[in-house]
Short mmCIF file of C-alpha atoms in Angstrom, two decimals:
data_model
loop_
_atom_site.label_atom_id
_atom_site.label_comp_id
_atom_site.label_asym_id
_atom_site.label_seq_id
_atom_site.Cartn_x
_atom_site.Cartn_y
_atom_site.Cartn_z
CA UNK A 1 -38.45 -172.36 -3.74
CA UNK A 2 -39.75 -168.29 -5.59
CA UNK A 3 -37.72 -166.50 -7.32
CA UNK A 4 -38.06 -162.75 -7.93
CA UNK A 5 -35.90 -160.58 -10.30
CA UNK A 6 -35.08 -156.64 -9.79
CA UNK A 7 -33.79 -155.37 -13.10
CA UNK A 8 -33.68 -151.71 -13.36
CA UNK A 9 -34.68 -149.64 -16.55
CA UNK A 10 -31.50 -149.40 -19.08
CA UNK A 11 -29.78 -145.53 -19.61
CA UNK A 12 -32.37 -143.12 -20.30
CA UNK A 13 -31.52 -140.23 -22.20
CA UNK A 14 -31.49 -138.56 -19.12
CA UNK A 15 -28.86 -140.39 -17.72
CA UNK A 16 -26.40 -140.03 -20.40
CA UNK A 17 -26.86 -136.32 -20.79
CA UNK A 18 -26.75 -136.59 -16.56
CA UNK A 19 -29.94 -134.63 -15.53
CA UNK A 20 -32.23 -135.84 -12.75
CA UNK A 21 -35.33 -137.79 -13.91
CA UNK A 22 -37.48 -138.87 -11.47
CA UNK A 23 -40.89 -138.65 -12.64
CA UNK A 24 -40.02 -137.24 -15.90
CA UNK A 25 -41.07 -139.35 -18.70
CA UNK A 26 -37.95 -140.34 -21.02
CA UNK A 27 -36.80 -142.84 -22.92
CA UNK A 28 -34.45 -145.58 -23.21
CA UNK A 29 -30.52 -144.34 -25.09
CA UNK A 30 -29.58 -146.69 -28.24
CA UNK A 31 -27.38 -147.77 -24.72
CA UNK A 32 -30.14 -148.65 -22.74
CA UNK A 33 -31.70 -150.30 -25.09
CA UNK A 34 -28.74 -152.93 -25.30
CA UNK A 35 -28.78 -153.10 -21.45
CA UNK A 36 -32.10 -153.84 -21.87
CA UNK A 37 -32.08 -156.69 -24.43
CA UNK A 38 -28.75 -157.88 -22.98
CA UNK A 39 -30.71 -158.29 -19.69
CA UNK A 40 -33.77 -160.18 -21.27
CA UNK A 41 -30.57 -162.73 -22.56
CA UNK A 42 -28.97 -163.42 -19.41
CA UNK A 43 -32.97 -164.72 -17.81
CA UNK A 44 -33.05 -166.90 -20.65
CA UNK A 45 -29.42 -168.38 -20.14
CA UNK A 46 -29.91 -168.43 -16.44
CA UNK A 47 -33.27 -170.53 -17.38
CA UNK A 48 -35.50 -168.59 -15.41
CA UNK A 49 -39.41 -168.78 -15.93
CA UNK A 50 -41.41 -166.03 -15.12
CA UNK A 51 -45.29 -166.10 -14.30
CA UNK A 52 -46.03 -162.14 -13.64
CA UNK A 53 -44.33 -159.13 -14.73
CA UNK A 54 -44.36 -155.36 -13.08
CA UNK A 55 -43.28 -152.47 -14.07
CA UNK A 56 -43.72 -148.59 -13.45
CA UNK A 57 -45.80 -146.03 -15.76
CA UNK A 58 -42.61 -145.13 -16.77
CA UNK A 59 -41.55 -145.22 -20.28
CA UNK A 60 -38.10 -146.70 -19.55
CA UNK A 61 -38.82 -148.87 -17.30
CA UNK A 62 -42.16 -150.10 -19.31
CA UNK A 63 -39.60 -150.82 -22.62
CA UNK A 64 -37.12 -152.42 -20.06
CA UNK A 65 -39.19 -154.99 -19.35
CA UNK A 66 -41.03 -155.82 -22.80
CA UNK A 67 -37.21 -156.38 -24.23
CA UNK A 68 -36.00 -158.60 -21.83
CA UNK A 69 -39.38 -160.35 -21.63
CA UNK A 70 -38.91 -160.00 -25.46
CA UNK A 71 -35.17 -161.58 -25.49
CA UNK A 72 -35.60 -164.44 -23.00
CA UNK A 73 -39.70 -165.43 -25.15
CA UNK A 74 -41.56 -164.40 -22.05
CA UNK A 75 -43.26 -161.50 -23.91
CA UNK A 76 -46.88 -163.08 -23.09
CA UNK A 77 -46.91 -163.54 -19.54
CA UNK A 78 -49.51 -161.15 -17.16
CA UNK A 79 -47.86 -157.83 -16.58
CA UNK A 80 -49.17 -154.72 -14.66
CA UNK A 81 -47.82 -151.17 -14.28
CA UNK A 82 -48.03 -149.22 -11.34
CA UNK A 83 -47.25 -145.43 -10.18
CA UNK A 84 -45.69 -147.28 -6.81
CA UNK A 85 -43.00 -148.74 -8.86
CA UNK A 86 -42.06 -145.22 -10.12
CA UNK A 87 -38.74 -143.28 -9.72
CA UNK A 88 -38.56 -141.70 -6.31
CA UNK A 89 -39.38 -137.47 -7.05
CA UNK A 90 -36.75 -135.66 -7.22
CA UNK A 91 -38.72 -132.20 -6.79
CA UNK A 92 -37.16 -129.17 -8.13
CA UNK A 93 -34.07 -130.79 -8.95
CA UNK A 94 -35.55 -132.54 -12.04
CA UNK A 95 -34.53 -131.86 -15.51
CA UNK A 96 -31.43 -129.65 -13.36
CA UNK A 97 -27.98 -131.23 -14.96
CA UNK A 98 -26.55 -132.80 -11.75
CA UNK A 99 -22.64 -131.27 -12.51
CA UNK A 100 -24.85 -127.67 -12.37
CA UNK A 101 -27.07 -128.27 -9.30
CA UNK A 102 -23.63 -129.25 -7.47
CA UNK A 103 -21.85 -125.84 -8.68
CA UNK A 104 -24.86 -124.59 -7.30
CA UNK A 105 -25.67 -125.80 -3.99
CA UNK A 106 -22.19 -128.01 -3.16
CA UNK A 107 -21.25 -131.34 -3.80
CA UNK A 108 -21.75 -132.73 -0.53
CA UNK A 109 -25.54 -131.41 -0.68
CA UNK A 110 -26.26 -132.65 -3.84
CA UNK A 111 -24.80 -135.94 -2.42
CA UNK A 112 -26.86 -136.20 0.86
CA UNK A 113 -30.36 -135.60 -1.71
CA UNK A 114 -29.45 -138.26 -4.01
CA UNK A 115 -27.91 -141.03 -1.47
CA UNK A 116 -29.61 -140.56 2.22
CA UNK A 117 -32.45 -142.21 2.82
CA UNK A 118 -34.77 -139.44 4.79
CA UNK A 119 -33.48 -135.82 3.63
CA UNK A 120 -35.70 -134.51 0.88
CA UNK A 121 -35.05 -132.68 -2.04
CA UNK A 122 -36.30 -128.81 -2.93
CA UNK A 123 -40.09 -128.94 -3.54
CA UNK A 124 -41.51 -128.92 -7.28
CA UNK A 125 -44.49 -126.89 -6.41
CA UNK A 126 -48.36 -128.37 -7.46
CA UNK A 127 -48.56 -125.43 -10.21
CA UNK A 128 -45.26 -125.94 -11.78
CA UNK A 129 -46.63 -126.70 -14.78
CA UNK A 130 -44.00 -129.94 -14.40
CA UNK A 131 -45.83 -131.31 -11.43
CA UNK A 132 -47.31 -134.57 -12.14
CA UNK A 133 -50.78 -133.77 -11.32
CA UNK A 134 -51.19 -132.01 -14.56
CA UNK A 135 -50.17 -135.67 -16.11
CA UNK A 136 -52.52 -137.97 -16.86
CA UNK A 137 -51.76 -141.64 -16.10
CA UNK A 138 -51.80 -139.77 -12.64
CA UNK A 139 -55.37 -138.57 -13.07
CA UNK A 140 -57.19 -141.43 -10.32
CA UNK A 141 -55.16 -140.26 -7.82
CA UNK A 142 -55.36 -137.62 -5.66
CA UNK A 143 -53.83 -135.26 -6.24
CA UNK A 144 -52.54 -134.99 -1.96
CA UNK A 145 -50.84 -138.08 -3.01
CA UNK A 146 -49.20 -137.13 -5.70
CA UNK A 147 -45.59 -135.79 -4.65
CA UNK A 148 -43.91 -132.59 -5.22
CA UNK A 149 -40.29 -134.49 -3.76
CA UNK A 150 -39.22 -138.08 -1.69
CA UNK A 151 -36.56 -139.61 -0.27
CA UNK A 152 -35.76 -142.95 -0.57
CA UNK A 153 -37.99 -143.03 2.84
CA UNK A 154 -41.02 -141.69 1.07
CA UNK A 155 -40.27 -144.15 -1.88
CA UNK A 156 -39.98 -146.68 0.49
CA UNK A 157 -43.42 -146.27 2.08
CA UNK A 158 -45.20 -145.93 -1.20
CA UNK A 159 -43.80 -148.70 -2.48
CA UNK A 160 -44.49 -150.76 -0.02
CA UNK A 161 -48.45 -151.47 0.12
CA UNK A 162 -48.20 -152.86 -3.45
CA UNK A 163 -44.98 -155.25 -2.20
CA UNK A 164 -47.79 -156.27 0.81
CA UNK A 165 -50.84 -156.19 -1.77
CA UNK A 166 -49.59 -157.87 -4.98
CA UNK A 167 -45.56 -158.83 -5.26
CA UNK A 168 -45.15 -160.35 -1.60
CA UNK A 169 -48.76 -162.84 -1.89
CA UNK A 170 -47.13 -164.30 -5.70
CA UNK A 171 -43.52 -165.15 -4.12
CA UNK A 172 -45.61 -166.47 -1.17
CA UNK A 173 -47.25 -168.59 -3.39
CA UNK A 174 -44.29 -170.17 -5.24
CA UNK A 175 -44.83 -167.85 -8.21
CA UNK A 176 -41.71 -166.07 -10.40
CA UNK A 177 -42.01 -162.21 -10.38
CA UNK A 178 -40.15 -159.76 -12.19
CA UNK A 179 -40.02 -156.32 -11.71
CA UNK A 180 -38.54 -153.77 -14.21
CA UNK A 181 -38.24 -150.02 -12.30
CA UNK A 182 -35.33 -147.92 -11.35
CA UNK A 183 -32.84 -146.87 -9.29
CA UNK A 184 -34.35 -145.50 -6.09
CA UNK A 185 -37.71 -148.06 -6.00
CA UNK A 186 -35.71 -150.89 -6.83
CA UNK A 187 -33.41 -149.27 -3.79
CA UNK A 188 -36.21 -149.31 -1.56
CA UNK A 189 -37.07 -152.56 -2.07
CA UNK A 190 -33.77 -154.21 -1.88
CA UNK A 191 -33.78 -152.46 1.70
CA UNK A 192 -37.08 -153.70 2.93
CA UNK A 193 -35.89 -157.56 1.21
CA UNK A 194 -32.52 -157.74 2.52
CA UNK A 195 -33.19 -155.57 5.97
CA UNK A 196 -30.60 -152.66 5.10
CA UNK A 197 -29.76 -150.03 7.43
CA UNK A 198 -30.75 -146.36 6.61
CA UNK A 199 -26.88 -145.66 6.96
CA UNK A 200 -26.27 -148.73 4.46
CA UNK A 201 -28.43 -147.68 2.25
CA UNK A 202 -26.86 -144.96 1.31
CA UNK A 203 -24.25 -147.40 -0.41
CA UNK A 204 -25.73 -149.61 -2.67
CA UNK A 205 -26.12 -148.97 -6.35
CA UNK A 206 -28.36 -151.02 -8.58
CA UNK A 207 -26.30 -151.31 -12.31
CA UNK A 208 -28.67 -149.98 -15.50
CA UNK A 209 -29.71 -153.35 -16.94
CA UNK A 210 -28.24 -155.85 -14.98
CA UNK A 211 -30.54 -158.24 -13.37
CA UNK A 212 -30.46 -159.20 -9.45
CA UNK A 213 -32.24 -162.42 -8.63
CA UNK A 214 -33.42 -163.12 -4.71
CA UNK A 215 -34.24 -166.51 -3.91
CA UNK A 216 -36.83 -167.16 -1.52
CA UNK A 217 -38.70 -170.02 0.83
CA UNK A 218 -41.65 -170.66 1.48
CA UNK A 219 -41.58 -167.46 4.68
CA UNK A 220 -40.58 -165.21 2.10
CA UNK A 221 -36.90 -165.82 3.69
CA UNK A 222 -34.52 -164.72 0.90
CA UNK A 223 -31.89 -167.56 0.50
CA UNK A 224 -29.47 -166.23 -1.96
CA UNK A 225 -29.38 -163.17 -3.84
CA UNK A 226 -26.76 -163.25 -7.31
CA UNK A 227 -26.14 -160.62 -10.24
CA UNK A 228 -26.53 -161.92 -13.56
CA UNK A 229 -23.64 -160.79 -16.11
#
């Protein structure tokens, strides 16, 4: 039986300041570091041993993975970073305070942008200095692939090829895998794994720094889901 552990990164500096983050690369807050360390301690307490680790190319997720592995005595395991596990791109909302955005656009509209499955946010133009096309970590991507904004549906569509090619084969081989990523990339994965409806996914929360464990049988069916606490 293979295990998959999902960890949403610890609180970031922009989580703390209530800003839309998306693909902007911000660090963990002091509280976020504590949450990531605690995630590692919970994994060690549960006795879960990993074979492979995956994370995004964003600092807050990478550091969360490293703290979790360090404090579960598994910092040595193979690790891979990919843009496909990045947070959803919040488009032109990135960097804006969420409360002020609600004042400008209305609370209902902002809630729809944040939580709906298939409604896109206002796009960030590629010519904007904040566009990811100017970030060297995406230099090897076709510029047309770099998003100007995403909803959860689009996020799932770009996560799935990586799941199918990299992660699922390991689980089918009986390997234990940990993914440290972001609220929405992990919500997208959870939607697929649990076959959650487009409507119900709006209610799924991924708590920062709290590992979620899926057990799979040899057909990649979920046999159990638990949260470590």
